[in-house]
Amino acid sequence: MITKQYRNIFTAVAIFATMTPGIASAADTQPGDFIPAPPGTQGFLLYGFYSHYDDATFSESTIPATLESYVIMPRYVYFYDIAGMTADINVLVPIGKLAHASVGGVPLHGTEGFGDLTVAGTLWLVNDPKANRYLALAGYLNFPTGSYVAGNDLNLGSNRYSGTLQLGSIHGLNDKWFLEFVVDATAYADNDDVDGKGATLSQDPTYTFQSWVNYQAFEKVRLSLGYAAYWGGEQTVNGLANGITSEKQQVRAAITYSIAPTVQVLAQVNHDFDVTGGLHQNTSGLIRLMNLF
């Protein structure tokens, strides 16, 4: 007789193919992301991500699982003027590796390659550096260009389009403290071959709230604490729920150091909790190098 635990393990192994873990969303924000550079400025950013997952929840059952992801992501940004308002355009391409994966002790095949291409743009509706107040509308379009093999245990690409609409704001309290609030919604097209046999993966929209409390400790050093919450994102395969959602909460901490006025390094650590329907990201971190010119 196959117990409920082992049925859950077999199901989890099968539906791992519907997930694209390890690739951070381009819509996840870091402290100061909604402070624009002057029009005409270009920027090159390089992100390095590491994530460790230690279990998974499927259909309200928690199962032992492991996964480590290693991702680098170059990003180009250009700021320009449109009708007297500052705007930017961004291009991002992640490159990574997923390794040491297992579910319930069953090993899974890792993968490496490219993630999906993202093109993003931001328009600043409020841009008041003197008061340190900003309000911006951003959009992200993800193209299915990443490495993807239908039916593989893990993929870096998603084999579908998705788009995010985001509203971000910064509120300066004084010359040392400022707050950031970001809300967004993401819609997904279908993945029309999730298992190599033509099964269709559909996903409900996801909704995100992100916030940062920032303290300018020194002229070149900023300290930040953050919180994020994710809702929605229930997945179905051929109309049947597979137990995966996007629902979780996350706490974050970051430190930003300005090497020069146009050169900056940021380090951030994250921890997920209250995860319902997916992999538990116990620890993740990123380092971001930014050069404006």
XYZ file of C-alpha atoms in Angstrom:
293
model
C 0.000 0.000 0.000
C 1.264 3.501 -0.879
C 0.830 5.822 2.100
C -0.440 9.381 1.807
C 3.100 10.669 2.492
C 4.564 8.761 -0.439
C 1.693 9.705 -2.725
C 2.504 13.337 -1.875
C 6.172 12.762 -2.669
C 5.393 11.194 -6.049
C 2.993 14.037 -6.821
C 5.560 16.634 -5.784
C 8.219 15.128 -8.050
C 5.786 15.223 -10.970
C 4.724 18.836 -10.444
C 8.240 20.157 -9.845
C 8.303 20.383 -13.627
C 5.663 23.120 -13.412
C 7.925 25.382 -11.350
C 10.821 27.700 -12.240
C 12.503 28.101 -8.830
C 15.728 29.951 -8.240
C 15.164 32.871 -10.618
C 14.457 36.059 -8.705
C 11.664 38.172 -10.131
C 12.836 41.331 -11.893
C 9.965 43.099 -10.104
C 11.514 42.411 -6.678
C 12.951 45.722 -5.530
C 16.052 46.782 -3.632
C 16.375 49.921 -1.474
C 16.508 53.097 -3.547
C 15.297 51.502 -6.788
C 12.753 54.298 -7.261
C 15.296 57.118 -7.022
C 15.988 58.058 -10.666
C 19.227 59.220 -12.228
C 19.207 62.342 -14.460
C 17.960 61.887 -18.059
C 20.759 60.832 -20.371
C 22.355 58.597 -17.720
C 23.126 54.989 -18.565
C 23.761 52.242 -16.058
C 25.108 48.729 -15.907
C 24.166 46.541 -12.956
C 25.328 43.031 -12.157
C 23.408 40.880 -9.673
C 24.578 37.687 -8.022
C 21.868 35.557 -6.354
C 22.082 32.521 -4.092
C 19.064 30.643 -2.713
C 18.717 27.601 -0.473
C 15.401 25.750 -0.170
C 14.842 23.208 2.613
C 11.292 21.872 2.195
C 8.134 22.274 0.138
C 4.389 22.496 0.666
C 1.940 20.939 -1.781
C -1.802 20.838 -1.120
C -1.240 21.754 2.567
C 1.271 18.898 3.080
C 4.896 19.742 3.928
C 7.492 17.452 2.357
C 11.289 17.408 2.775
C 12.909 19.020 -0.247
C 16.246 20.564 -1.138
C 17.414 22.898 -3.855
C 20.238 25.365 -4.348
C 20.267 28.024 -7.034
C 23.111 30.171 -8.312
C 22.201 33.029 -10.648
C 23.964 36.041 -12.129
C 21.929 38.695 -13.904
C 23.320 41.607 -15.934
C 21.005 44.609 -16.278
C 21.227 47.643 -18.552
C 19.251 50.824 -17.797
C 18.878 54.100 -19.679
C 17.185 57.207 -18.230
C 15.495 59.731 -20.520
C 13.000 62.584 -20.530
C 9.438 62.262 -21.822
C 7.068 65.239 -21.686
C 9.095 66.751 -18.858
C 9.051 63.566 -16.757
C 11.935 61.184 -16.113
C 11.605 57.658 -17.465
C 13.856 54.645 -17.922
C 14.107 51.428 -19.903
C 15.763 48.245 -18.615
C 16.904 44.963 -20.152
C 17.698 41.974 -17.887
C 18.900 38.443 -18.698
C 19.537 35.929 -15.866
C 22.016 33.086 -16.242
C 22.069 30.351 -13.643
C 22.302 26.848 -12.293
C 19.877 24.769 -10.201
C 21.540 21.955 -8.275
C 21.326 19.568 -5.287
C 17.594 19.125 -5.818
C 15.462 16.444 -4.184
C 11.926 15.860 -2.947
C 11.283 13.407 -0.124
C 14.734 11.932 -0.689
C 14.101 11.411 -4.405
C 16.912 13.156 -6.347
C 15.979 15.454 -9.208
C 18.014 16.410 -12.258
C 19.512 19.894 -12.036
C 19.830 22.306 -14.897
C 21.773 25.337 -16.037
C 21.463 27.980 -18.744
C 19.576 31.205 -19.391
C 16.437 32.469 -17.702
C 13.767 34.504 -19.477
C 14.553 37.913 -20.958
C 12.860 40.842 -19.185
C 12.259 44.292 -20.663
C 11.054 46.917 -18.192
C 10.235 50.607 -18.141
C 9.524 53.180 -15.427
C 7.833 56.598 -15.517
C 8.260 58.970 -12.562
C 5.016 60.816 -11.798
C 6.605 62.581 -8.806
C 10.317 63.365 -8.779
C 11.244 65.658 -5.866
C 14.856 65.086 -4.743
C 14.786 68.016 -2.280
C 11.962 66.435 -0.259
C 13.154 62.896 -1.093
C 9.699 62.027 -2.459
C 9.095 59.917 -5.538
C 6.183 58.127 -7.166
C 6.676 55.926 -10.218
C 4.765 53.511 -12.427
C 6.740 50.570 -13.811
C 5.963 47.761 -16.232
C 7.806 44.479 -16.857
C 7.397 42.092 -19.787
C 8.999 38.657 -19.548
C 9.666 36.769 -22.777
C 9.926 32.928 -22.973
C 13.540 32.931 -24.142
C 15.052 30.929 -21.273
C 16.381 27.392 -21.259
C 13.401 25.042 -21.193
C 12.817 21.362 -21.872
C 9.221 20.197 -21.384
C 8.961 17.503 -18.744
C 12.325 18.227 -17.113
C 12.424 18.191 -13.324
C 13.678 21.789 -13.267
C 13.869 24.590 -15.796
C 15.319 28.095 -15.745
C 12.940 29.256 -18.474
C 9.158 29.350 -18.048
C 7.934 28.698 -21.631
C 5.329 31.454 -21.315
C 4.926 35.227 -21.387
C 4.169 37.202 -18.246
C 3.759 40.865 -17.428
C 3.878 42.970 -14.255
C 2.421 46.408 -13.493
C 4.040 48.068 -10.486
C 3.579 51.260 -8.457
C 6.458 52.382 -6.253
C 6.881 55.311 -3.871
C 9.543 56.805 -1.616
C 8.716 59.065 1.332
C 11.528 60.995 3.010
C 11.010 61.547 6.746
C 14.142 63.608 7.322
C 17.719 63.692 6.068
C 18.449 60.258 7.611
C 15.261 58.178 7.267
C 13.042 57.316 4.299
C 10.362 54.727 3.588
C 9.614 52.775 0.403
C 6.358 51.073 -0.575
C 5.794 49.001 -3.712
C 2.680 47.154 -4.929
C 2.356 45.149 -8.131
C 0.302 42.592 -10.013
C 1.559 39.953 -12.444
C -0.454 38.128 -15.113
C 0.687 34.947 -16.876
C 0.062 33.389 -20.257
C -0.266 29.589 -20.393
C 2.644 27.179 -20.680
C 1.281 24.934 -23.422
C 3.651 21.989 -22.848
C 4.612 21.555 -19.229
C 5.184 17.793 -19.228
C 6.431 16.969 -22.733
C 3.023 15.499 -23.575
C 1.120 18.699 -24.293
C -0.342 19.382 -20.837
C -1.194 23.059 -20.256
C -0.105 24.946 -17.163
C -2.218 27.970 -16.192
C -1.627 30.362 -13.314
C -3.785 32.955 -11.612
C -2.397 36.496 -11.231
C -0.035 37.151 -8.332
C -0.026 40.261 -6.155
C 2.897 41.626 -4.161
C 3.481 44.230 -1.464
C 7.061 45.289 -0.700
C 8.379 47.800 1.808
C 11.705 49.132 3.045
C 12.709 51.245 6.039
C 15.989 52.967 5.204
C 18.506 54.725 7.441
C 21.398 56.752 6.005
C 23.901 55.794 8.707
C 26.843 57.558 7.093
C 27.405 59.591 3.966
C 28.255 56.462 1.971
C 26.393 53.777 3.944
C 22.654 53.041 3.978
C 21.050 50.360 6.193
C 17.661 48.880 5.258
C 15.088 46.485 6.684
C 12.279 45.189 4.487
C 9.140 43.089 4.361
C 7.297 41.551 1.417
C 4.060 39.602 1.025
C 2.945 37.598 -2.018
C -0.615 36.424 -2.757
C -2.404 34.444 -5.441
C -0.713 32.541 -8.221
C -2.653 29.281 -7.903
C -1.577 26.878 -10.647
C -3.590 24.323 -12.600
C -2.523 21.671 -15.102
C -5.230 20.870 -17.638
C -7.691 22.558 -15.296
C -6.729 20.606 -12.161
C -5.036 22.360 -9.226
C -1.499 21.080 -8.601
C -1.078 22.528 -5.095
C 1.314 25.325 -6.057
C 0.644 28.991 -5.294
C 2.788 32.113 -4.942
C 1.705 32.809 -1.367
C 4.453 33.586 1.132
C 5.896 36.326 3.326
C 9.495 37.490 3.436
C 11.766 39.550 5.693
C 14.820 41.289 4.254
C 17.890 43.231 5.322
C 20.293 45.177 3.116
C 23.339 47.404 3.278
C 24.320 49.803 0.495
C 27.789 51.315 0.131
C 28.584 54.098 -2.325
C 32.147 53.584 -3.501
C 31.869 56.749 -5.613
C 28.967 59.005 -6.672
C 28.269 56.715 -9.649
C 29.482 53.359 -8.264
C 27.555 51.417 -5.642
C 27.536 47.955 -4.079
C 24.520 46.450 -2.275
C 24.260 43.252 -0.234
C 20.913 41.766 0.803
C 19.705 38.685 2.720
C 16.138 37.282 2.744
C 14.137 34.691 4.640
C 10.732 33.311 3.606
C 8.025 32.265 6.063
C 4.345 31.320 5.982
C 4.830 29.629 2.597
C 1.690 27.876 1.306
C 2.057 25.937 -1.904
C 5.646 25.777 -3.136
C 9.281 25.642 -2.136
C 10.403 27.167 1.179
C 13.312 29.515 0.556
C 14.986 29.333 3.928
C 17.877 31.627 3.049
C 18.673 33.720 0.021
C 21.005 36.569 -0.684
C 22.164 38.877 -3.405
C 25.033 41.187 -4.183
C 24.482 43.995 -6.675
C 27.154 46.097 -8.320
C 25.980 49.301 -10.050
C 27.911 51.691 -12.280
C 26.259 54.785 -13.803
C 27.820 56.690 -16.657
